[in-house]
Short mmCIF file of C-alpha atoms in Angstrom, two decimals:
data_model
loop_
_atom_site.label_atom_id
_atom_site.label_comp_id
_atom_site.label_asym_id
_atom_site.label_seq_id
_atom_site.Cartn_x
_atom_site.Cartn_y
_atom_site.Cartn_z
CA UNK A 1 40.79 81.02 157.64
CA UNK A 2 43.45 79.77 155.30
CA UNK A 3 47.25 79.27 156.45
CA UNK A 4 49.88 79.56 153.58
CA UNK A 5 53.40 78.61 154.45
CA UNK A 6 55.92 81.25 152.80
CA UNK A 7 58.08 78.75 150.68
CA UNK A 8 59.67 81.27 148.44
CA UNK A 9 59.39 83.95 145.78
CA UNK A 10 56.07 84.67 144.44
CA UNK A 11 55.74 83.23 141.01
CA UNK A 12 53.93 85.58 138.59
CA UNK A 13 51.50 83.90 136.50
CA UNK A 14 52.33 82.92 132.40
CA UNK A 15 50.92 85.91 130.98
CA UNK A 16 52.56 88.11 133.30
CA UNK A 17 56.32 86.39 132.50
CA UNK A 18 55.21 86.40 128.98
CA UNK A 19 54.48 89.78 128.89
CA UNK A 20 57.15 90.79 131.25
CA UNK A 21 59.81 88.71 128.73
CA UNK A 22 58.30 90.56 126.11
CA UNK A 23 58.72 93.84 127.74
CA UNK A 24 62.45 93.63 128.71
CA UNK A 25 63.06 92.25 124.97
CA UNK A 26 61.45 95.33 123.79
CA UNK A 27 63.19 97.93 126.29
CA UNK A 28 67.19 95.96 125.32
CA UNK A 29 66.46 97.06 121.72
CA UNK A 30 65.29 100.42 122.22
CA UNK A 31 68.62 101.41 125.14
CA UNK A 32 70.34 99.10 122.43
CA UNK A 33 69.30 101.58 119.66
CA UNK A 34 70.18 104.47 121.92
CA UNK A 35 73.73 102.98 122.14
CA UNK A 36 73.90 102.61 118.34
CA UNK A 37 72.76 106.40 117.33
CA UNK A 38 75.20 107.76 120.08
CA UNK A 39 78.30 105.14 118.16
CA UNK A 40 76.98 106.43 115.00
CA UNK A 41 77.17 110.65 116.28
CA UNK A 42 80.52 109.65 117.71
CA UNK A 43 81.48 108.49 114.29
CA UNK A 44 80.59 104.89 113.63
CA UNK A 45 80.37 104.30 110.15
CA UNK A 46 76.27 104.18 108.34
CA UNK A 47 77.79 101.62 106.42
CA UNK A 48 78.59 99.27 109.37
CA UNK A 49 75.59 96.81 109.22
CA UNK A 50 75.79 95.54 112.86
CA UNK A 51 74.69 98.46 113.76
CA UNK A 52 71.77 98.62 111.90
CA UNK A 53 68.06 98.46 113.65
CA UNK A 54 67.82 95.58 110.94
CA UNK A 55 70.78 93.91 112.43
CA UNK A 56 70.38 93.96 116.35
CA UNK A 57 66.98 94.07 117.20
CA UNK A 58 66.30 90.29 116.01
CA UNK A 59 69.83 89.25 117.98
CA UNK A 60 68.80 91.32 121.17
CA UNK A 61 65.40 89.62 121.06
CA UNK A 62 67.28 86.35 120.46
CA UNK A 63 69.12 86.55 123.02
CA UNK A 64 67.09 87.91 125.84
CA UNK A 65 64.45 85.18 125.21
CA UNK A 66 66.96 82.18 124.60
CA UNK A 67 68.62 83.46 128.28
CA UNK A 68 65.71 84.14 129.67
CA UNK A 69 64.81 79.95 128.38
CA UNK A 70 68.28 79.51 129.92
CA UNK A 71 67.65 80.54 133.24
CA UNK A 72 64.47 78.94 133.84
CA UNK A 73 65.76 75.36 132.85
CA UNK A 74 68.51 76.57 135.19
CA UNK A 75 66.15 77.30 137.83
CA UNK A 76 64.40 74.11 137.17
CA UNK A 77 66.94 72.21 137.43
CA UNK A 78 70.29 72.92 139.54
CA UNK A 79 70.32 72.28 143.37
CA UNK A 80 72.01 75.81 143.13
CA UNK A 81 70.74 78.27 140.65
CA UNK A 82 71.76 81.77 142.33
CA UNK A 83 75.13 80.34 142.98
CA UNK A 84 75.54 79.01 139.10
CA UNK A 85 74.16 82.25 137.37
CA UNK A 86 76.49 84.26 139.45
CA UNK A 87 79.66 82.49 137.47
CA UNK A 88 77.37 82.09 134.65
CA UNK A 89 76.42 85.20 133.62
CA UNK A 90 79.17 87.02 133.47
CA UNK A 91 81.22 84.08 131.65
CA UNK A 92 78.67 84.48 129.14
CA UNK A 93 78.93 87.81 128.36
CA UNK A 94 82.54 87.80 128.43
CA UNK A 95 82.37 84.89 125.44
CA UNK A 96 79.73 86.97 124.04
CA UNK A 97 82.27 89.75 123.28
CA UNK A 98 84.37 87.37 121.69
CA UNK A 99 82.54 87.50 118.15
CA UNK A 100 83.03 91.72 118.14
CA UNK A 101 86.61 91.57 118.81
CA UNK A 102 87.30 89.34 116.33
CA UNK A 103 85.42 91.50 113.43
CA UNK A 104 87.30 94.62 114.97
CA UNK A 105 90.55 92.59 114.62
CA UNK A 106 89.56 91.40 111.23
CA UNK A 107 88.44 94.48 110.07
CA UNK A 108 85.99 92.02 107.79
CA UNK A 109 83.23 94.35 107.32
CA UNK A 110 82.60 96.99 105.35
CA UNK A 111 82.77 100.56 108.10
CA UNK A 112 84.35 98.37 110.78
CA UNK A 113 86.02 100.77 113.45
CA UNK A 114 87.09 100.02 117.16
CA UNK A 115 84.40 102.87 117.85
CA UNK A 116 81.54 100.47 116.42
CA UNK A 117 82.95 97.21 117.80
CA UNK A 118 82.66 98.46 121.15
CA UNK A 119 79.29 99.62 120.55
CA UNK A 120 78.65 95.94 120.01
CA UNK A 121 80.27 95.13 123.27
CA UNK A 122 78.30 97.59 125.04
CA UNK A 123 75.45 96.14 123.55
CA UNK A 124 75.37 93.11 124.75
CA UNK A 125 76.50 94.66 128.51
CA UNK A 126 73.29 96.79 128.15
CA UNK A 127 71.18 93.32 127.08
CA UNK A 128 72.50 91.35 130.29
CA UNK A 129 72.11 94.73 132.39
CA UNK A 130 68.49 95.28 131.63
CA UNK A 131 67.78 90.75 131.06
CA UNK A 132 69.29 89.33 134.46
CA UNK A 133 67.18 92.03 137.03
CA UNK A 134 63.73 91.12 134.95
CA UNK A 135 64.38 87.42 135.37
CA UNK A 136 64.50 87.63 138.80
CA UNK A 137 61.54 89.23 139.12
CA UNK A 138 59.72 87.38 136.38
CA UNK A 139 61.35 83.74 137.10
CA UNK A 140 62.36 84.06 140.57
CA UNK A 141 65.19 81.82 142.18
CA UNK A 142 64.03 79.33 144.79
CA UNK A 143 65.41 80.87 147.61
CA UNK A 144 65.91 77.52 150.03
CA UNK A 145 68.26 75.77 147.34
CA UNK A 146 71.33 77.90 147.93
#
């Protein structure tokens, strides 16, 4: 009879976190090209290329795999990841937004409307809403290090 002692979080396997990155990648662009058909019936200018299939799906992939990179060298390495990506996270996406409020306050692209630009916003909102719950399943915290 074997004795394990419960140290933590399951760890799913490679393929499984590969697959499971993969996955949440895949379902932020398609809610990210929900929120980008609803800006454009609302009004949003064809013409503005951030919201373009094109445009976002290669940044929301980007970005969910470089956090999801983020968070695991975080996990690796802090004596207290939960407590870190709690301030993290949302600092992050706050700085995100900065980039869309300054082409809505430029105006420096061709269809540029508030409308659009907080499309963008929402964007990245729906990217960190559907990212942070999948890494903690798929690269779980260490529960005794905070």
């Amino acid at each position: 009879m074997s004795h394990q002692l419960a140290t933590g979080p399951a760890r799913p396997g490679g393929l499984v976190v590969t697959g499971g990155l993969i996955g949440t990648a895949a379902v932020a662009v398609a809610v990210n090209a929900i929120v980008a058909a609803t800006a454009h019936a609302a009004g949003a200018s064809d013409d503005f290329q951030p919201l373009q299939l094109s445009a976002y799906a290669p940044l929301t992939i980007f970005g969910a795999l470089a956090a999801a990179a983020a968070w695991a060298i975080i996990r690796a390495r802090s004596a207290h990841p939960a407590r870190l990506l709690r301030t993290l996270v949302p600092v992050v996406l706050i700085v995100s937004l900065i980039p869309d409020i300054m082409v809505g306050v430029s105006d420096s692209r061709p269809g540029t409307s508030w409308g659009a630009v907080i499309a963008l916003m929402v964007m990245h909102a729906v990217v960190a809403a559907i990212a942070v719950p999948a890494y903690r399943r798929l690269l779980p915290l260490p529960a005794t290090r905070d």
